[in-house]
Amino acid sequence: MLKYMELSNFSVNTEITSMYFHVSLTLLIAVIVASILRALIKAPKNVENRRARTFAIILRNIVTIIVYTIALNIILIELGINVTPLLASAGIMGVIIGISARSLIEDLIAGLLFLSQDALAPRDYVKIEDVEGVIQSIGARTITIKQDNGALC
């Protein structure tokens, strides 16, 4: 009977070791894949092309989030956690956050569309309502303008 208990403990330890190995391997693969994909999406070094750099940075972040989300899903399945209720809860939370952050999402989409149209560029002189000056930078949600007196708006 003692030998049977020793063998059963050994099998439990083997299962736990195997689980840790699979989780570690999944994390390692996720880090490698994310690094390779981020390296493939190059941000231009040219200062003139800030719009392309902004798109590249946004795309790199989206790819990283997708890779790590898939890795997390695989790890949860490996640990024996049922992900269906988690995904349903995440979907409901996504709808709630989407509704409450509607103006933020609208601003981001409008900013990305604005960037894609190339209507303005850094170093353009503009007048927007009360603010007049040279555009310093353009982001997905903001435009930084340097006024004639040196103030940034």
mmCIF file of C-alpha atoms in Angstrom:
data_model
loop_
_atom_site.group_PDB
_atom_site.id
_atom_site.type_symbol
_atom_site.label_atom_id
_atom_site.label_comp_id
_atom_site.label_asym_id
_atom_site.label_seq_id
_atom_site.Cartn_x
_atom_site.Cartn_y
_atom_site.Cartn_z
ATOM 1 C CA MET A 1 0.000 0.000 0.000
ATOM 2 C CA LEU A 2 2.883 2.366 0.687
ATOM 3 C CA LYS A 3 4.185 1.850 -2.847
ATOM 4 C CA TYR A 4 0.759 2.743 -4.283
ATOM 5 C CA MET A 5 0.676 6.017 -2.332
ATOM 6 C CA GLU A 6 4.170 6.899 -3.493
ATOM 7 C CA LEU A 7 3.179 6.270 -7.098
ATOM 8 C CA SER A 8 -0.010 8.336 -6.772
ATOM 9 C CA ASN A 9 1.955 11.255 -5.281
ATOM 10 C CA PHE A 10 4.417 10.937 -8.125
ATOM 11 C CA SER A 11 1.620 11.130 -10.726
ATOM 12 C CA VAL A 12 0.143 14.203 -9.035
ATOM 13 C CA ASN A 13 3.545 15.873 -9.014
ATOM 14 C CA THR A 14 4.011 14.944 -12.673
ATOM 15 C CA GLU A 15 0.663 16.528 -13.531
ATOM 16 C CA ILE A 16 1.521 19.712 -11.647
ATOM 17 C CA THR A 17 4.973 19.832 -13.240
ATOM 18 C CA SER A 18 3.442 19.288 -16.660
ATOM 19 C CA MET A 19 0.933 22.068 -16.032
ATOM 20 C CA TYR A 20 3.684 24.495 -14.945
ATOM 21 C CA PHE A 21 5.725 23.509 -17.984
ATOM 22 C CA HIS A 22 2.815 24.175 -20.366
ATOM 23 C CA VAL A 23 2.047 27.534 -18.720
ATOM 24 C CA SER A 24 5.705 28.566 -18.888
ATOM 25 C CA LEU A 25 5.986 27.401 -22.486
ATOM 26 C CA THR A 26 2.848 29.358 -23.428
ATOM 27 C CA LEU A 27 4.246 32.515 -21.824
ATOM 28 C CA LEU A 28 7.596 32.047 -23.556
ATOM 29 C CA ILE A 29 5.944 31.548 -26.943
ATOM 30 C CA ALA A 30 3.708 34.594 -26.372
ATOM 31 C CA VAL A 31 6.700 36.789 -25.539
ATOM 32 C CA ILE A 32 8.636 35.550 -28.578
ATOM 33 C CA VAL A 33 5.679 35.944 -30.975
ATOM 34 C CA ALA A 34 4.847 39.412 -29.632
ATOM 35 C CA SER A 35 8.494 40.483 -29.966
ATOM 36 C CA ILE A 36 8.760 39.182 -33.521
ATOM 37 C CA LEU A 37 5.482 40.795 -34.611
ATOM 38 C CA ARG A 38 6.408 44.112 -32.940
ATOM 39 C CA ALA A 39 9.788 44.020 -34.697
ATOM 40 C CA LEU A 40 8.090 43.447 -38.055
ATOM 41 C CA ILE A 41 5.908 46.523 -37.575
ATOM 42 C CA LYS A 42 8.536 49.229 -37.917
ATOM 43 C CA ALA A 43 7.856 52.798 -36.891
ATOM 44 C CA PRO A 44 9.499 55.186 -39.363
ATOM 45 C CA LYS A 45 12.428 57.120 -37.923
ATOM 46 C CA ASN A 46 11.736 60.118 -40.156
ATOM 47 C CA VAL A 47 10.388 63.078 -38.152
ATOM 48 C CA GLU A 48 8.398 64.295 -41.167
ATOM 49 C CA ASN A 49 6.240 61.194 -41.146
ATOM 50 C CA ARG A 50 4.741 61.366 -37.638
ATOM 51 C CA ARG A 51 1.365 60.170 -38.840
ATOM 52 C CA ALA A 52 2.816 56.860 -40.071
ATOM 53 C CA ARG A 53 4.728 56.481 -36.803
ATOM 54 C CA THR A 54 1.508 56.998 -34.818
ATOM 55 C CA PHE A 55 -0.284 54.329 -36.874
ATOM 56 C CA ALA A 56 2.646 51.927 -36.453
ATOM 57 C CA ILE A 57 2.692 52.408 -32.677
ATOM 58 C CA ILE A 58 -1.074 51.867 -32.429
ATOM 59 C CA LEU A 59 -0.836 48.724 -34.586
ATOM 60 C CA ARG A 60 2.064 47.361 -32.507
ATOM 61 C CA ASN A 61 0.069 47.853 -29.297
ATOM 62 C CA ILE A 62 -3.017 46.161 -30.763
ATOM 63 C CA VAL A 63 -0.945 43.160 -31.917
ATOM 64 C CA THR A 64 0.675 42.871 -28.476
ATOM 65 C CA ILE A 65 -2.703 42.939 -26.723
ATOM 66 C CA ILE A 66 -4.090 40.259 -29.059
ATOM 67 C CA VAL A 67 -1.098 37.929 -28.568
ATOM 68 C CA TYR A 68 -1.170 38.210 -24.772
ATOM 69 C CA THR A 69 -4.961 37.792 -24.668
ATOM 70 C CA ILE A 70 -4.692 34.552 -26.629
ATOM 71 C CA ALA A 71 -1.872 33.390 -24.327
ATOM 72 C CA LEU A 72 -3.968 34.193 -21.245
ATOM 73 C CA ASN A 73 -6.879 32.209 -22.682
ATOM 74 C CA ILE A 74 -4.612 29.195 -23.314
ATOM 75 C CA ILE A 75 -3.140 29.440 -19.795
ATOM 76 C CA LEU A 76 -6.591 29.588 -18.179
ATOM 77 C CA ILE A 77 -7.681 26.524 -20.143
ATOM 78 C CA GLU A 78 -4.480 24.710 -19.115
ATOM 79 C CA LEU A 79 -5.156 25.546 -15.464
ATOM 80 C CA GLY A 80 -8.636 24.037 -15.800
ATOM 81 C CA ILE A 81 -10.518 27.316 -15.435
ATOM 82 C CA ASN A 82 -13.717 27.494 -17.472
ATOM 83 C CA VAL A 83 -13.307 30.608 -19.613
ATOM 84 C CA THR A 84 -16.870 30.732 -20.947
ATOM 85 C CA PRO A 85 -18.326 32.635 -17.950
ATOM 86 C CA LEU A 86 -15.270 34.917 -17.943
ATOM 87 C CA LEU A 87 -15.729 35.716 -21.627
ATOM 88 C CA ALA A 88 -19.450 36.337 -21.129
ATOM 89 C CA SER A 89 -18.700 38.681 -18.221
ATOM 90 C CA ALA A 90 -16.015 40.418 -20.266
ATOM 91 C CA GLY A 91 -18.495 40.876 -23.099
ATOM 92 C CA ILE A 92 -21.051 42.453 -20.783
ATOM 93 C CA MET A 93 -18.378 44.684 -19.229
ATOM 94 C CA GLY A 94 -17.223 45.642 -22.726
ATOM 95 C CA VAL A 95 -20.721 46.781 -23.641
ATOM 96 C CA ILE A 96 -21.036 48.770 -20.409
ATOM 97 C CA ILE A 97 -17.626 50.410 -20.870
ATOM 98 C CA GLY A 98 -18.364 51.050 -24.531
ATOM 99 C CA ILE A 99 -21.596 52.832 -23.713
ATOM 100 C CA SER A 100 -20.088 54.861 -20.885
ATOM 101 C CA ALA A 101 -16.952 55.787 -22.856
ATOM 102 C CA ARG A 102 -18.798 56.588 -26.069
ATOM 103 C CA SER A 103 -17.418 60.097 -26.400
ATOM 104 C CA LEU A 104 -13.855 58.841 -25.864
ATOM 105 C CA ILE A 105 -14.305 56.165 -28.510
ATOM 106 C CA GLU A 106 -15.850 58.698 -30.899
ATOM 107 C CA ASP A 107 -12.868 61.021 -30.342
ATOM 108 C CA LEU A 108 -10.393 58.211 -30.997
ATOM 109 C CA ILE A 109 -12.117 57.132 -34.199
ATOM 110 C CA ALA A 110 -12.414 60.741 -35.378
ATOM 111 C CA GLY A 111 -8.737 61.313 -34.546
ATOM 112 C CA LEU A 112 -7.630 58.235 -36.475
ATOM 113 C CA LEU A 113 -9.753 59.244 -39.462
ATOM 114 C CA PHE A 114 -8.330 62.767 -39.218
ATOM 115 C CA LEU A 115 -4.794 61.369 -39.200
ATOM 116 C CA SER A 116 -5.518 59.172 -42.209
ATOM 117 C CA GLN A 117 -6.801 62.107 -44.278
ATOM 118 C CA ASP A 118 -3.559 64.082 -43.890
ATOM 119 C CA ALA A 119 -5.495 67.352 -43.544
ATOM 120 C CA LEU A 120 -2.934 68.887 -41.174
ATOM 121 C CA ALA A 121 0.713 68.194 -40.490
ATOM 122 C CA PRO A 122 3.225 69.293 -37.877
ATOM 123 C CA ARG A 123 4.630 72.802 -38.530
ATOM 124 C CA ASP A 124 1.386 73.950 -40.209
ATOM 125 C CA TYR A 125 0.094 77.307 -39.028
ATOM 126 C CA VAL A 126 -3.536 77.062 -37.881
ATOM 127 C CA LYS A 127 -6.250 79.025 -36.112
ATOM 128 C CA ILE A 128 -8.774 76.920 -34.207
ATOM 129 C CA GLU A 129 -11.368 78.969 -32.310
ATOM 130 C CA ASP A 130 -9.328 81.150 -29.899
ATOM 131 C CA VAL A 131 -6.012 79.351 -30.428
ATOM 132 C CA GLU A 132 -3.631 80.374 -33.184
ATOM 133 C CA GLY A 133 -0.145 78.980 -33.793
ATOM 134 C CA VAL A 134 2.060 76.240 -35.232
ATOM 135 C CA ILE A 135 1.138 72.561 -34.839
ATOM 136 C CA GLN A 136 3.768 70.772 -32.736
ATOM 137 C CA SER A 137 2.299 67.258 -32.714
ATOM 138 C CA ILE A 138 -0.798 65.366 -33.759
ATOM 139 C CA GLY A 139 -2.031 62.333 -31.806
ATOM 140 C CA ALA A 140 -5.070 60.109 -32.036
ATOM 141 C CA ARG A 141 -7.040 62.411 -29.699
ATOM 142 C CA THR A 142 -5.055 65.630 -29.437
ATOM 143 C CA ILE A 143 -3.349 68.310 -31.442
ATOM 144 C CA THR A 144 -0.635 70.307 -29.679
ATOM 145 C CA ILE A 145 -0.317 73.893 -30.904
ATOM 146 C CA LYS A 146 2.493 76.277 -29.999
ATOM 147 C CA GLN A 147 1.234 79.836 -29.943
ATOM 148 C CA ASP A 148 3.260 82.846 -31.034
ATOM 149 C CA ASN A 149 3.994 83.719 -27.388
ATOM 150 C CA GLY A 150 5.449 80.199 -26.807
ATOM 151 C CA ALA A 151 2.503 78.724 -24.903
ATOM 152 C CA LEU A 152 1.500 75.151 -25.739
ATOM 153 C CA CYS A 153 -2.207 74.439 -26.163
#
